[in-house]
XYZ file of C-alpha atoms in Angstrom:
258
model
C -38.845 9.899 -80.507
C -36.978 13.176 -80.065
C -34.239 13.887 -82.672
C -32.677 16.715 -80.648
C -29.436 15.610 -78.969
C -29.740 14.814 -75.267
C -26.538 15.446 -73.309
C -26.678 13.697 -69.953
C -24.792 11.645 -67.390
C -25.384 7.963 -66.735
C -27.387 8.859 -63.625
C -29.684 11.365 -65.369
C -30.341 9.518 -68.645
C -33.528 7.837 -67.358
C -35.298 11.118 -66.645
C -35.799 11.838 -70.356
C -36.259 8.419 -72.004
C -38.003 9.847 -75.076
C -34.680 10.942 -76.586
C -32.965 8.474 -78.920
C -30.062 10.748 -79.929
C -27.957 10.715 -76.749
C -24.452 11.780 -75.702
C -23.452 10.474 -72.259
C -20.873 12.544 -70.392
C -18.527 10.655 -68.063
C -16.259 13.485 -66.915
C -15.125 17.054 -67.469
C -14.719 18.317 -71.020
C -11.332 17.702 -72.633
C -9.531 18.614 -75.862
C -11.469 15.779 -77.532
C -14.706 17.526 -76.572
C -13.472 20.656 -78.346
C -13.253 18.638 -81.574
C -17.062 18.460 -81.419
C -17.507 22.221 -80.973
C -20.659 23.557 -82.594
C -21.576 20.279 -84.289
C -25.129 20.061 -82.914
C -27.839 22.601 -83.881
C -29.967 22.047 -80.772
C -29.314 20.340 -77.448
C -31.157 19.421 -74.262
C -28.852 18.924 -71.257
C -29.661 17.284 -67.943
C -27.023 16.925 -65.269
C -24.305 18.767 -63.405
C -21.632 21.194 -64.490
C -19.641 18.785 -66.685
C -22.774 17.798 -68.607
C -23.915 21.361 -69.200
C -20.400 22.585 -70.059
C -20.175 19.812 -72.660
C -23.582 20.746 -74.066
C -22.497 24.364 -74.462
C -19.345 23.321 -76.305
C -20.977 21.010 -78.831
C -24.137 23.058 -79.491
C -24.318 25.824 -82.081
C -27.922 26.801 -81.349
C -30.567 26.676 -78.611
C -29.811 24.811 -75.370
C -32.381 23.793 -72.791
C -30.859 22.881 -69.424
C -32.203 20.836 -66.541
C -29.469 21.389 -63.929
C -29.192 18.728 -61.227
C -26.448 20.355 -59.160
C -25.592 23.892 -58.025
C -22.653 24.222 -60.436
C -24.263 27.275 -62.073
C -23.058 26.386 -65.577
C -26.556 26.884 -67.013
C -26.189 30.620 -66.417
C -22.695 31.300 -67.751
C -21.235 31.872 -71.214
C -18.166 29.702 -70.690
C -17.371 26.023 -70.338
C -14.665 24.404 -68.238
C -12.298 22.254 -70.263
C -9.103 20.484 -69.186
C -6.043 20.524 -71.429
C -4.023 17.873 -69.644
C -3.491 19.438 -66.204
C -4.394 23.004 -67.220
C -7.915 24.309 -66.676
C -9.246 26.267 -69.665
C -12.303 28.479 -69.935
C -13.951 28.149 -73.347
C -16.205 31.022 -74.404
C -19.665 29.833 -75.477
C -23.196 31.207 -75.238
C -25.567 31.161 -72.272
C -28.256 28.443 -72.553
C -31.662 29.664 -73.689
C -33.816 27.904 -71.093
C -33.010 26.768 -67.563
C -35.589 24.580 -65.837
C -35.255 23.247 -62.292
C -37.424 20.160 -61.793
C -37.680 19.086 -58.115
C -38.329 15.480 -59.149
C -34.930 15.299 -60.880
C -33.003 16.333 -57.762
C -35.043 14.970 -54.857
C -32.725 11.961 -54.452
C -29.456 13.848 -54.864
C -26.737 11.734 -53.182
C -25.535 13.253 -49.912
C -21.941 13.600 -51.118
C -23.068 15.343 -54.311
C -25.241 17.703 -52.260
C -22.299 18.467 -49.960
C -19.756 19.079 -52.722
C -22.108 21.141 -54.919
C -22.958 23.298 -51.894
C -19.253 24.092 -51.516
C -19.179 25.028 -55.195
C -22.028 27.536 -55.070
C -20.656 29.102 -51.870
C -17.267 29.438 -53.549
C -18.804 31.059 -56.628
C -20.496 33.619 -54.415
C -17.537 34.379 -52.159
C -15.024 34.492 -55.014
C -17.166 37.080 -56.756
C -17.769 39.096 -53.576
C -14.005 39.165 -52.871
C -13.147 40.154 -56.446
C -11.726 43.534 -57.441
C -13.923 43.235 -60.542
C -17.226 42.765 -58.726
C -20.238 44.742 -59.891
C -23.530 45.682 -58.269
C -25.180 42.913 -60.278
C -22.629 40.230 -59.345
C -22.937 41.150 -55.671
C -26.729 41.088 -55.889
C -26.813 37.586 -57.383
C -24.180 36.305 -54.953
C -26.187 37.535 -51.976
C -29.409 36.095 -53.445
C -27.724 32.686 -53.562
C -26.293 32.994 -50.053
C -29.683 34.031 -48.664
C -31.129 30.698 -49.856
C -28.318 28.789 -48.158
C -29.023 30.529 -44.843
C -32.452 28.864 -44.745
C -33.587 25.238 -44.504
C -33.393 24.699 -48.253
C -34.514 21.801 -50.437
C -32.378 20.255 -53.164
C -34.323 22.216 -55.787
C -33.664 25.455 -53.890
C -29.987 24.530 -53.703
C -29.921 24.222 -57.495
C -31.671 27.616 -57.756
C -28.954 29.075 -55.495
C -26.420 27.588 -57.894
C -28.132 29.359 -60.779
C -27.779 32.691 -58.967
C -24.143 31.854 -58.261
C -23.686 31.243 -61.979
C -25.213 34.648 -62.713
C -22.714 36.190 -60.294
C -19.638 34.634 -61.906
C -20.970 35.438 -65.378
C -20.546 39.093 -64.432
C -17.448 38.709 -62.274
C -15.094 35.746 -62.587
C -14.025 33.474 -59.745
C -10.829 34.285 -57.865
C -8.808 32.727 -55.042
C -10.916 29.694 -54.086
C -11.175 28.370 -57.609
C -7.570 29.164 -58.521
C -6.393 27.150 -55.515
C -8.767 24.284 -56.298
C -7.564 23.719 -59.874
C -4.186 22.099 -59.028
C -5.916 19.803 -56.533
C -8.215 18.512 -59.269
C -5.636 18.534 -62.062
C -2.726 16.850 -60.310
C -4.391 14.912 -57.476
C -7.759 14.071 -59.108
C -9.620 15.475 -56.110
C -13.227 16.288 -57.094
C -13.787 20.009 -57.584
C -16.360 20.339 -54.802
C -14.261 18.367 -52.334
C -11.226 20.556 -53.062
C -13.326 23.651 -52.425
C -14.676 22.081 -49.240
C -11.140 21.756 -47.876
C -10.207 25.311 -48.889
C -13.370 27.147 -47.824
C -12.861 27.416 -44.018
C -9.208 28.370 -44.466
C -9.799 31.050 -47.099
C -12.891 32.320 -45.236
C -10.736 32.820 -42.162
C -8.329 34.971 -44.197
C -11.238 37.106 -45.428
C -12.944 37.245 -42.011
C -16.073 35.560 -43.349
C -18.165 33.432 -40.989
C -18.700 30.185 -42.900
C -20.765 28.902 -39.981
C -23.407 31.514 -40.775
C -24.176 29.546 -43.945
C -23.669 25.864 -43.260
C -22.916 23.389 -40.522
C -19.432 22.735 -41.902
C -17.944 19.291 -41.475
C -14.140 19.123 -41.898
C -12.873 17.854 -45.247
C -9.558 16.004 -45.102
C -7.014 15.743 -47.929
C -3.931 13.546 -47.796
C -0.726 13.245 -49.807
C -0.785 16.797 -51.150
C 2.405 18.807 -51.755
C 1.080 22.181 -50.674
C 4.164 24.124 -51.802
C 3.511 22.797 -55.304
C -0.224 23.591 -55.104
C 0.477 27.159 -53.996
C 2.961 27.656 -56.835
C 0.496 26.285 -59.405
C -2.371 28.382 -58.015
C -0.385 31.566 -58.582
C -0.140 30.750 -62.301
C -3.849 31.537 -62.713
C -4.285 35.267 -63.311
C -7.668 35.300 -61.556
C -6.044 34.703 -58.169
C -4.607 38.217 -58.311
C -8.049 39.830 -58.808
C -8.961 39.366 -55.179
C -9.362 42.282 -52.759
C -6.671 41.091 -50.319
C -2.997 40.534 -51.164
C -2.007 37.084 -52.371
C 1.455 35.582 -52.708
C 3.157 32.263 -51.985
C 3.720 32.969 -48.287
C 0.121 34.093 -47.788
C -1.249 30.999 -49.526
C 0.894 28.761 -47.332
C -0.428 30.495 -44.192
C -3.991 30.094 -45.468
C -3.478 26.355 -45.971
C -1.946 25.922 -42.506
C -4.962 27.478 -40.756
C -7.398 25.289 -38.750
């Protein structure tokens, strides 16, 4: 039996049954996760962004990742952590090996596929619209988007997510992610679903044809105080790194589109 720690979700545990030392992740990293920082010398991670972010936090040495979504966390040097209702970015190291196994993602649930697609698109567009973009970040973003313009498999979707991760490693996310954080923090709306609601509205502001990438199906959100969300979004510095002006009135107009 393997002694290396396996970090996984409940739905991915069965793919690597040879591991007896297992940490099952049930949600995004929290302050309690930070208490485990660097406690494991070597980790294998299989799962989505929350799983791989957790693995990066608790590992002090080599990490092998088997990503099962397009979150892109396998290719970044930071982990998302929630301090109550505030999203934190914890600096860690980039995993050593990233392996996409088609068998692990062939039965990806349709909702997971939909939401993770919104995530990789948002990584790419946020980086393209950033004042801090580089030639490398643009290259990786366009490599990811080129995959999404084709009839892609689940494994290819995960590969697109890896390129999206490479893009945001060089150039942080901006408006889409800043606006999504309050929706997740205060309304418990899944990250990908929040991005799915925001994408057509923000794309319209930036004159980007979302229909050139995906056959978008409207995402509905109810019971949201949008004045509050806009105010909270503006508290994230990254929202001001975007190439077009952003303020409260502009955010409100973006939300009211469509």
